[in-house]
Coordinates of N, CA and C in Angstrom, one line a residue:
M1 N 0.8 -1.2 0.0 CA 0.0 0.0 0.0 C 0.9 1.2 0.0
N2 N 0.5 2.3 -0.8 CA 1.4 3.4 -1.0 C 1.0 4.6 -0.1
F3 N -0.2 4.5 0.5 CA -0.7 5.7 1.3 C -1.1 5.2 2.7
C4 N -0.9 6.0 3.7 CA -1.4 5.7 5.1 C -2.9 5.5 5.1
L5 N -3.3 4.4 5.6 CA -4.7 4.1 5.6 C -5.5 5.1 6.5
Y6 N -4.9 5.7 7.4 CA -5.7 6.6 8.3 C -5.6 8.1 7.8
C7 N -4.5 8.6 7.6 CA -4.4 10.1 7.2 C -4.2 10.3 5.7
H8 N -3.9 9.2 5.0 CA -3.8 9.2 3.5 C -2.5 9.9 3.0
V9 N -1.5 10.2 3.8 CA -0.3 10.7 3.2 C 0.5 9.6 2.6
Q10 N 1.3 9.9 1.7 CA 2.1 8.9 1.0 C 3.1 8.3 1.9
L11 N 3.3 7.0 1.9 CA 4.2 6.3 2.8 C 5.6 6.4 2.2
E12 N 6.6 6.7 3.0 CA 8.0 6.8 2.6 C 8.7 5.6 3.2
R13 N 9.5 4.9 2.4 CA 10.3 3.8 2.9 C 11.8 4.0 2.6
S14 N 12.6 3.8 3.5 CA 14.0 4.1 3.3 C 14.7 2.8 2.8
L15 N 15.2 2.7 1.6 CA 15.9 1.5 1.1 C 17.4 1.7 1.2
T16 N 18.1 0.7 1.6 CA 19.5 0.7 1.7 C 20.0 -0.6 1.0
W17 N 21.3 -0.6 0.8 CA 21.9 -1.9 0.2 C 21.7 -3.1 1.1
T18 N 21.5 -2.9 2.4 CA 21.3 -4.0 3.3 C 19.9 -4.5 3.4
N19 N 18.9 -3.6 3.1 CA 17.5 -4.0 3.3 C 16.7 -4.1 2.0
W20 N 17.2 -3.8 0.9 CA 16.4 -3.6 -0.3 C 15.8 -5.0 -0.8
L21 N 16.4 -6.1 -0.4 CA 15.9 -7.4 -0.8 C 14.9 -7.9 0.2
T22 N 14.9 -7.4 1.4 CA 14.0 -7.9 2.4 C 12.9 -7.0 2.9
V23 N 12.9 -5.8 2.5 CA 11.8 -4.8 2.9 C 10.5 -5.3 2.3
E24 N 9.5 -5.3 3.2 CA 8.2 -5.8 2.8 C 7.2 -4.7 2.7
D25 N 6.2 -4.8 1.8 CA 5.2 -3.8 1.6 C 4.0 -4.0 2.5
N26 N 4.3 -4.0 3.8 CA 3.2 -4.3 4.7 C 2.9 -3.2 5.7
D27 N 3.6 -2.0 5.5 CA 3.3 -0.9 6.3 C 2.0 -0.2 5.9
V28 N 1.1 0.0 6.8 CA -0.2 0.6 6.4 C -0.4 1.9 7.0
L29 N 0.4 2.3 8.0 CA 0.4 3.6 8.6 C 1.7 4.4 8.4
C30 N 1.5 5.7 8.3 CA 2.7 6.5 8.3 C 3.3 6.5 9.7
S31 N 4.5 7.0 9.8 CA 5.2 6.9 11.1 C 4.5 7.8 12.2
S32 N 3.9 8.9 11.7 CA 3.2 9.8 12.6 C 2.0 9.2 13.2
C33 N 1.2 8.5 12.4 CA 0.0 7.8 12.9 C 0.4 6.6 13.8
A34 N 1.4 5.9 13.3 CA 1.8 4.7 14.1 C 2.3 5.1 15.5
D35 N 3.0 6.2 15.6 CA 3.5 6.6 16.8 C 2.4 7.1 17.8
K36 N 1.2 7.4 17.3 CA 0.1 7.8 18.2 C -0.6 6.6 18.8
L37 N -0.3 5.4 18.3 CA -0.9 4.2 18.9 C 0.0 3.8 20.1
E38 N -0.5 3.8 21.3 CA 0.2 3.5 22.5 C 0.1 2.1 22.9
R39 N 1.1 1.3 22.8 CA 1.1 -0.1 23.2 C 1.2 -0.2 24.8
I40 N 0.5 -1.1 25.4 CA 0.6 -1.3 26.8 C 1.9 -2.0 27.1
S41 N 2.7 -1.4 27.9 CA 4.0 -2.0 28.3 C 4.2 -1.9 29.8
G42 N 5.2 -2.5 30.3 CA 5.4 -2.5 31.7 C 4.5 -3.4 32.5
E43 N 4.4 -3.1 33.8 CA 3.6 -3.9 34.7 C 2.1 -3.7 34.4
R44 N 1.4 -4.8 34.4 CA -0.1 -4.8 34.1 C -0.8 -5.8 35.0
C45 N -2.1 -5.6 35.2 CA -2.9 -6.6 36.0 C -2.8 -7.9 35.2
E46 N -2.6 -9.0 35.9 CA -2.4 -10.3 35.2 C -3.7 -10.8 34.6
V47 N -4.9 -10.2 35.0 CA -6.2 -10.7 34.5 C -6.7 -9.8 33.4
C48 N -6.7 -8.5 33.6 CA -7.4 -7.6 32.7 C -6.5 -6.7 31.8
S49 N -5.2 -6.7 32.1 CA -4.2 -5.8 31.3 C -4.2 -4.4 31.7
R50 N -4.9 -4.0 32.8 CA -4.8 -2.6 33.2 C -3.4 -2.3 33.7
A51 N -2.8 -1.2 33.4 CA -1.5 -0.8 33.9 C -1.6 -0.8 35.5
W52 N -0.8 -1.7 36.1 CA -1.0 -1.9 37.5 C 0.3 -2.5 38.1
S53 N 0.7 -2.1 39.3 CA 2.0 -2.5 39.9 C 1.9 -3.8 40.6
S54 N 0.7 -4.3 40.9 CA 0.6 -5.6 41.6 C -0.1 -6.6 40.7
A55 N -0.3 -7.8 41.2 CA -0.8 -8.9 40.4 C -2.2 -8.6 39.9
L56 N -3.1 -8.2 40.8 CA -4.5 -7.9 40.5 C -4.9 -6.5 40.8
C57 N -5.6 -5.9 39.8 CA -6.1 -4.5 40.1 C -7.3 -4.6 41.0
L58 N -7.8 -3.5 41.4 CA -9.0 -3.5 42.4 C -10.2 -4.1 41.7
D59 N -10.5 -3.8 40.5 CA -11.6 -4.3 39.8 C -11.6 -5.9 39.7
C60 N -10.4 -6.4 39.4 CA -10.3 -7.9 39.3 C -10.4 -8.5 40.6
Q61 N -9.9 -7.8 41.7 CA -10.1 -8.4 43.0 C -11.6 -8.5 43.3
Q62 N -12.4 -7.5 42.9 CA -13.9 -7.6 43.1 C -14.5 -8.7 42.3
W63 N -14.1 -8.8 41.0 CA -14.6 -9.8 40.1 C -14.3 -11.2 40.7
R64 N -13.1 -11.4 41.3 CA -12.8 -12.7 41.9 C -13.7 -13.0 43.0
Q65 N -14.0 -12.0 43.8 CA -14.9 -12.2 45.0 C -16.3 -12.6 44.5
L66 N -16.7 -12.1 43.3 CA -18.0 -12.4 42.7 C -18.1 -13.7 42.0
G67 N -16.9 -14.2 41.7 CA -16.8 -15.5 40.9 C -16.3 -15.2 39.5
E68 N -15.0 -15.2 39.4 CA -14.3 -14.8 38.1 C -14.7 -15.8 37.0
N69 N -15.0 -15.3 35.8 CA -15.3 -16.2 34.6 C -14.2 -16.3 33.6
I70 N -13.2 -15.4 33.6 CA -12.1 -15.4 32.6 C -10.8 -15.7 33.3
E71 N -10.0 -16.4 32.6 CA -8.6 -16.6 33.1 C -7.7 -15.4 33.0
R72 N -7.9 -14.8 31.8 CA -7.0 -13.6 31.5 C -7.5 -12.9 30.2
N73 N -7.4 -11.6 30.3 CA -7.6 -10.8 29.0 C -6.3 -10.1 28.7
Y74 N -5.9 -10.2 27.5 CA -4.7 -9.5 27.0 C -5.1 -8.4 26.0
S75 N -4.8 -7.2 26.4 CA -5.1 -6.0 25.5 C -3.8 -5.5 25.0
I76 N -3.8 -5.0 23.7 CA -2.6 -4.6 23.0 C -2.3 -3.1 23.2
F77 N -3.3 -2.3 23.1 CA -3.1 -0.8 23.1 C -3.9 -0.2 24.2
Y78 N -3.4 1.0 24.7 CA -4.3 1.9 25.5 C -5.3 2.5 24.6
Y79 N -6.5 2.7 25.2 CA -7.6 3.3 24.4 C -7.5 4.8 24.4
N80 N -6.6 5.3 23.6 CA -6.4 6.7 23.6 C -7.3 7.3 22.5
D81 N -7.1 8.7 22.3 CA -8.0 9.3 21.3 C -7.8 8.8 19.9
T82 N -6.5 8.5 19.5 CA -6.3 8.0 18.2 C -6.9 6.7 17.9
I83 N -6.7 5.7 18.8 CA -7.3 4.4 18.5 C -8.9 4.4 18.6
R84 N -9.4 5.3 19.5 CA -10.8 5.4 19.6 C -11.4 5.9 18.3
E85 N -10.7 6.9 17.6 CA -11.2 7.4 16.4 C -11.0 6.4 15.2
M86 N -9.9 5.7 15.3 CA -9.7 4.6 14.2 C -10.8 3.6 14.3
I87 N -11.1 3.1 15.5 CA -12.1 2.0 15.7 C -13.5 2.6 15.3
S88 N -13.8 3.8 15.7 CA -15.1 4.4 15.4 C -15.2 4.5 13.9
Q89 N -14.2 5.0 13.2 CA -14.3 5.1 11.8 C -14.5 3.8 11.1
W90 N -13.8 2.8 11.6 CA -13.9 1.4 11.1 C -15.3 0.8 11.4
K91 N -15.8 0.9 12.6 CA -17.0 0.2 13.0 C -18.2 0.9 12.5
F92 N -18.3 2.2 12.8 CA -19.5 3.0 12.6 C -19.7 3.7 11.3
R93 N -18.5 3.9 10.6 CA -18.6 4.7 9.4 C -18.2 3.8 8.2
G94 N -18.1 2.5 8.4 CA -18.0 1.5 7.4 C -16.7 1.5 6.6
D95 N -15.6 2.0 7.2 CA -14.3 2.0 6.5 C -13.6 0.7 6.9
Y96 N -14.1 -0.4 6.2 CA -13.7 -1.7 6.6 C -12.2 -2.0 6.5
V97 N -11.5 -1.3 5.5 CA -10.1 -1.6 5.3 C -9.2 -1.2 6.5
L98 N -9.8 -0.4 7.3 CA -9.0 0.1 8.5 C -8.6 -1.1 9.4
R99 N -9.3 -2.2 9.3 CA -8.9 -3.3 10.2 C -7.4 -3.7 9.9
E100 N -6.9 -3.4 8.7 CA -5.6 -3.8 8.4 C -4.5 -3.1 9.2
I101 N -4.9 -2.0 9.8 CA -4.1 -1.3 10.8 C -3.6 -2.2 11.9
F102 N -4.5 -3.1 12.3 CA -4.3 -3.9 13.5 C -3.8 -5.3 13.2
R103 N -3.7 -5.7 11.9 CA -3.4 -7.1 11.6 C -2.1 -7.6 12.2
N104 N -1.0 -6.9 12.0 CA 0.3 -7.4 12.4 C 0.4 -7.5 13.9
D105 N -0.1 -6.4 14.6 CA 0.0 -6.5 16.1 C -0.9 -7.5 16.7
L106 N -2.1 -7.7 16.1 CA -3.0 -8.8 16.6 C -2.4 -10.2 16.4
K107 N -1.9 -10.4 15.2 CA -1.3 -11.7 14.9 C -0.1 -12.0 15.8
D108 N 0.8 -11.0 15.9 CA 2.0 -11.2 16.7 C 1.7 -11.4 18.2
T109 N 0.7 -10.7 18.7 CA 0.3 -10.9 20.1 C -0.4 -12.3 20.3
F110 N -1.2 -12.7 19.3 CA -1.8 -14.0 19.4 C -0.7 -15.1 19.4
E111 N 0.2 -15.0 18.6 CA 1.3 -16.0 18.5 C 2.2 -16.1 19.7
K112 N 2.4 -14.9 20.3 CA 3.3 -14.8 21.5 C 2.5 -15.2 22.7
E113 N 1.3 -14.8 22.9 CA 0.6 -15.0 24.2 C -0.3 -16.3 24.2
F114 N -0.8 -16.7 23.0 CA -1.9 -17.7 23.1 C -1.7 -18.9 22.2
A115 N -0.8 -18.8 21.2 CA -0.7 -19.9 20.1 C -0.2 -21.2 20.7
G116 N 0.4 -21.1 21.9 CA 0.9 -22.4 22.5 C -0.2 -23.4 22.8
N117 N -1.4 -22.9 22.9 CA -2.5 -23.8 23.2 C -3.2 -24.1 21.9
S118 N -2.8 -25.1 21.2 CA -3.3 -25.4 19.8 C -4.8 -25.9 19.8
S119 N -5.3 -26.3 21.0 CA -6.6 -26.8 21.1 C -7.6 -25.8 21.4
M120 N -7.2 -24.5 21.6 CA -8.1 -23.4 22.0 C -8.9 -23.0 20.8
A121 N -10.2 -22.8 21.0 CA -11.1 -22.3 20.0 C -11.2 -20.8 20.0
I122 N -11.2 -20.2 18.8 CA -11.3 -18.8 18.7 C -12.8 -18.4 18.5
V123 N -13.3 -17.6 19.5 CA -14.7 -17.2 19.5 C -14.9 -15.7 19.5
P124 N -15.4 -15.1 18.5 CA -15.6 -13.7 18.5 C -16.9 -13.3 19.2
I125 N -16.9 -12.1 19.8 CA -18.1 -11.6 20.5 C -19.1 -11.2 19.3
P126 N -20.3 -11.7 19.4 CA -21.3 -11.5 18.3 C -22.0 -10.2 18.4
L127 N -22.6 -9.8 17.3 CA -23.6 -8.7 17.3 C -25.0 -9.3 17.3
S128 N -26.0 -8.5 17.7 CA -27.4 -8.9 17.5 C -27.7 -8.8 16.0
E129 N -28.8 -9.4 15.6 CA -29.2 -9.4 14.2 C -29.4 -7.9 13.8
S130 N -30.1 -7.1 14.6 CA -30.4 -5.7 14.1 C -29.1 -4.9 14.0
R131 N -28.2 -5.1 14.9 CA -26.9 -4.4 14.9 C -26.1 -4.8 13.7
M132 N -26.1 -6.1 13.4 CA -25.4 -6.6 12.2 C -26.0 -6.1 10.9
H133 N -27.3 -6.0 10.9 CA -27.9 -5.4 9.7 C -27.6 -3.9 9.5
E134 N -27.5 -3.2 10.6 CA -27.2 -1.8 10.6 C -25.7 -1.5 10.2
R135 N -24.8 -2.4 10.7 CA -23.4 -2.1 10.5 C -22.9 -2.8 9.3
G136 N -23.4 -4.0 9.0 CA -22.9 -4.7 7.8 C -21.8 -5.7 8.1
F137 N -21.2 -5.6 9.2 CA -20.1 -6.6 9.5 C -19.9 -6.6 11.1
N138 N -19.4 -7.7 11.5 CA -19.0 -7.8 13.0 C -17.6 -7.6 13.1
Q139 N -17.2 -6.5 13.8 CA -15.8 -6.1 14.0 C -15.0 -7.2 14.7
S140 N -15.6 -7.9 15.7 CA -14.9 -8.9 16.4 C -14.6 -10.1 15.5
L141 N -15.5 -10.5 14.7 CA -15.3 -11.6 13.7 C -14.2 -11.1 12.7
A142 N -14.2 -9.9 12.3 CA -13.2 -9.4 11.3 C -11.8 -9.5 11.9
L143 N -11.7 -9.2 13.2 CA -10.4 -9.4 13.9 C -10.0 -10.8 14.0
A144 N -11.0 -11.7 14.4 CA -10.7 -13.1 14.6 C -10.2 -13.7 13.3
E145 N -10.8 -13.3 12.2 CA -10.4 -14.0 10.9 C -9.0 -13.6 10.5
M146 N -8.4 -12.6 11.1 CA -7.1 -12.2 10.7 C -6.0 -13.1 11.5
L147 N -6.4 -13.9 12.4 CA -5.5 -14.8 13.1 C -5.1 -16.0 12.4
D148 N -5.7 -16.3 11.3 CA -5.3 -17.5 10.5 C -5.5 -18.8 11.3
A149 N -6.5 -18.8 12.2 CA -6.8 -20.0 13.0 C -8.3 -20.2 12.9
P150 N -8.8 -21.5 13.1 CA -10.2 -21.8 13.0 C -11.0 -20.9 14.0
V151 N -12.1 -20.4 13.4 CA -13.0 -19.5 14.2 C -14.3 -20.2 14.4
K152 N -14.8 -20.2 15.6 CA -16.1 -20.9 15.9 C -17.1 -19.8 16.4
Q153 N -18.2 -19.6 15.6 CA -19.2 -18.6 16.0 C -20.3 -19.4 16.8
V154 N -20.0 -19.6 18.1 CA -20.9 -20.4 18.9 C -21.8 -19.5 19.9
L155 N -21.6 -18.2 19.8 CA -22.3 -17.3 20.7 C -23.3 -16.5 19.8
G156 N -24.5 -16.3 20.4 CA -25.5 -15.4 19.8 C -25.8 -14.3 20.7
R157 N -26.4 -13.2 20.2 CA -26.7 -12.1 21.1 C -28.1 -11.6 20.9
K158 N -28.8 -11.5 22.0 CA -30.2 -11.2 21.9 C -30.6 -9.7 22.3
S159 N -29.6 -8.9 22.7 CA -29.8 -7.6 23.1 C -29.2 -6.6 22.1
D160 N -30.0 -5.5 21.9 CA -29.5 -4.4 21.0 C -28.9 -3.2 21.8
E161 N -28.8 -3.3 23.1 CA -28.4 -2.2 23.9 C -26.9 -2.0 23.6
K162 N -26.5 -0.7 23.4 CA -25.1 -0.4 23.1 C -24.3 -0.2 24.4
Q163 N -23.3 -1.0 24.5 CA -22.5 -0.9 25.7 C -21.8 0.4 25.9
A164 N -21.4 1.0 24.7 CA -20.6 2.2 24.8 C -21.3 3.4 25.4
K165 N -22.7 3.3 25.4 CA -23.4 4.4 26.0 C -24.0 4.1 27.4
K166 N -23.5 3.0 28.0 CA -23.9 2.6 29.3 C -22.9 3.0 30.4
N167 N -23.3 3.4 31.5 CA -22.3 3.7 32.6 C -22.0 2.3 33.2
R168 N -21.0 2.4 34.1 CA -20.5 1.1 34.7 C -21.6 0.4 35.5
E169 N -22.4 1.1 36.3 CA -23.4 0.4 37.0 C -24.4 -0.3 36.1
A170 N -24.8 0.4 35.1 CA -25.8 -0.2 34.1 C -25.2 -1.5 33.5
R171 N -23.9 -1.4 33.1 CA -23.3 -2.6 32.5 C -23.3 -3.8 33.5
L172 N -23.0 -3.6 34.7 CA -22.9 -4.7 35.6 C -24.2 -5.2 36.0
R173 N -25.3 -4.5 35.9 CA -26.6 -4.9 36.4 C -27.5 -5.6 35.3
R174 N -27.1 -5.3 34.0 CA -28.0 -5.8 32.9 C -28.0 -7.3 32.8
N175 N -29.0 -7.9 32.3 CA -29.1 -9.3 32.1 C -28.1 -9.7 31.0
N176 N -27.7 -11.0 31.1 CA -26.7 -11.5 30.2 C -27.4 -11.6 28.8
P177 N -26.8 -10.9 27.8 CA -27.4 -10.8 26.4 C -27.0 -12.0 25.5
F178 N -26.1 -12.8 26.0 CA -25.5 -13.9 25.1 C -26.2 -15.2 25.4
F179 N -26.2 -16.0 24.3 CA -26.7 -17.4 24.4 C -25.8 -18.3 23.6
I180 N -25.8 -19.6 23.8 CA -25.0 -20.5 23.2 C -25.7 -21.2 22.0
T181 N -25.1 -21.3 20.9 CA -25.6 -22.0 19.7 C -25.0 -23.4 19.6
E182 N -23.8 -23.5 20.2 CA -23.1 -24.8 20.1 C -22.2 -25.0 21.3
P183 N -22.4 -25.9 22.2 CA -21.5 -26.0 23.4 C -20.1 -26.4 22.9
L184 N -19.1 -25.9 23.7 CA -17.7 -26.3 23.4 C -17.1 -26.9 24.7
K185 N -16.4 -28.0 24.5 CA -15.8 -28.7 25.6 C -14.3 -28.4 25.6
Q186 N -13.9 -27.3 25.1 CA -12.5 -27.0 25.0 C -12.2 -25.5 25.5
A187 N -11.0 -25.2 25.7 CA -10.7 -23.8 26.1 C -11.0 -22.9 25.0
V188 N -11.4 -21.6 25.3 CA -11.8 -20.6 24.3 C -11.0 -19.4 24.5
L189 N -10.7 -18.7 23.3 CA -10.1 -17.4 23.3 C -11.1 -16.5 22.7
I190 N -11.7 -15.6 23.5 CA -12.7 -14.6 23.0 C -11.9 -13.5 22.3
I191 N -12.5 -13.0 21.2 CA -11.9 -11.9 20.5 C -12.9 -10.7 20.5
D192 N -12.4 -9.5 20.9 CA -13.2 -8.3 20.9 C -12.3 -7.1 20.6
D193 N -13.0 -6.0 20.3 CA -12.2 -4.8 20.0 C -11.7 -4.0 21.3
I194 N -12.6 -3.8 22.2 CA -12.3 -2.9 23.4 C -12.7 -3.6 24.7
Y195 N -11.8 -3.6 25.6 CA -12.1 -4.0 27.0 C -12.3 -2.8 27.8
T196 N -13.5 -2.6 28.4 CA -13.9 -1.4 29.2 C -14.0 -1.8 30.6
T197 N -15.1 -2.3 31.1 CA -15.3 -2.8 32.4 C -15.0 -4.3 32.5
G198 N -15.0 -5.0 31.4 CA -14.9 -6.4 31.4 C -16.2 -7.2 31.4
T199 N -17.3 -6.4 31.5 CA -18.6 -7.1 31.6 C -18.9 -8.0 30.4
T200 N -18.6 -7.4 29.2 CA -19.0 -8.2 28.0 C -18.3 -9.5 27.9
V201 N -16.9 -9.5 28.1 CA -16.2 -10.8 28.0 C -16.6 -11.7 29.1
R202 N -16.9 -11.2 30.2 CA -17.3 -12.1 31.4 C -18.7 -12.7 31.2
Q203 N -19.6 -11.9 30.6 CA -20.9 -12.4 30.3 C -20.9 -13.5 29.3
A204 N -20.0 -13.3 28.2 CA -19.8 -14.3 27.2 C -19.2 -15.6 27.8
A205 N -18.2 -15.3 28.7 CA -17.5 -16.5 29.3 C -18.4 -17.2 30.2
Q206 N -19.3 -16.5 30.9 CA -20.3 -17.2 31.8 C -21.1 -18.2 31.0
Q207 N -21.6 -17.8 29.8 CA -22.4 -18.7 29.0 C -21.6 -19.9 28.5
L208 N -20.4 -19.6 28.1 CA -19.5 -20.7 27.6 C -19.3 -21.7 28.7
K209 N -19.0 -21.2 29.9 CA -18.6 -22.2 31.0 C -19.9 -22.9 31.5
L210 N -21.0 -22.3 31.4 CA -22.2 -23.0 31.8 C -22.6 -24.2 30.9
H211 N -22.0 -24.1 29.7 CA -22.3 -25.2 28.7 C -21.0 -26.0 28.4
G212 N -20.1 -26.1 29.4 CA -19.0 -27.1 29.3 C -17.7 -26.6 29.0
C213 N -17.5 -25.3 28.7 CA -16.1 -24.8 28.4 C -15.3 -24.8 29.6
P214 N -14.1 -25.4 29.7 CA -13.3 -25.4 30.9 C -12.6 -24.1 31.2
A215 N -12.2 -23.3 30.3 CA -11.4 -22.1 30.5 C -11.7 -21.1 29.4
V216 N -11.7 -19.8 29.8 CA -12.0 -18.8 28.8 C -10.9 -17.7 29.0
Y217 N -10.3 -17.3 27.9 CA -9.3 -16.2 27.8 C -9.9 -15.2 26.8
A218 N -9.3 -14.0 26.8 CA -9.7 -13.0 25.9 C -8.5 -12.2 25.3
L219 N -8.6 -11.8 24.0 CA -7.6 -11.0 23.4 C -8.4 -9.8 22.8
T220 N -8.0 -8.6 23.2 CA -8.7 -7.4 22.8 C -7.7 -6.4 22.3
L221 N -8.2 -5.6 21.3 CA -7.3 -4.5 20.8 C -6.9 -3.5 21.8
A222 N -7.8 -3.0 22.5 CA -7.6 -1.8 23.4 C -8.2 -2.0 24.8
R223 N -7.5 -1.4 25.8 CA -7.9 -1.4 27.2 C -8.2 0.0 27.6
S224 N -9.5 0.3 27.9 CA -9.9 1.7 28.2 C -9.6 1.9 29.7

């Protein structure tokens, strides 16, 4: 690709005698846009990926007291203004090609953090039928399909309520919107775009575990 997918400036690549045979045409962002994506680094909560100096953040300590449903969520980026706008443009304005921005980081993280469990099923968070009709694609499925691993769509969604417009209390109190279309008797890796309070992945994990899944992990693009 010759232009940045996000700001559309022409991409510049420096060729030297040592790299001209190996340089790959896989850069999709200019250096300015790429630098605005903040990768989570350093110490993090071992369950939810929040930047934290001890093993469990306060939220995950509370989830554990309530009965934890996920083994671990691994998020790649901080949910800053840049990634929020990128995801919004991709999801809500139909700029589907923007998913390519995340391909390499998503695949690299999957291979580093989760690919050791070859029996793990990849399960995207579903959209309701009305939301799917409105948007035209499921962003979580679009991410899952970039992992080059078998994807199992075994979750359905019965609620049309938008999580992004709910406050924390409303998210935690609402009924579970997910249902199982096919029980799985193997570990699962849930794929979603944003981890906010963790309610979505935990509600999905609850349904999976109620129907025989022994362990549920999650891989998300961004941690808010």
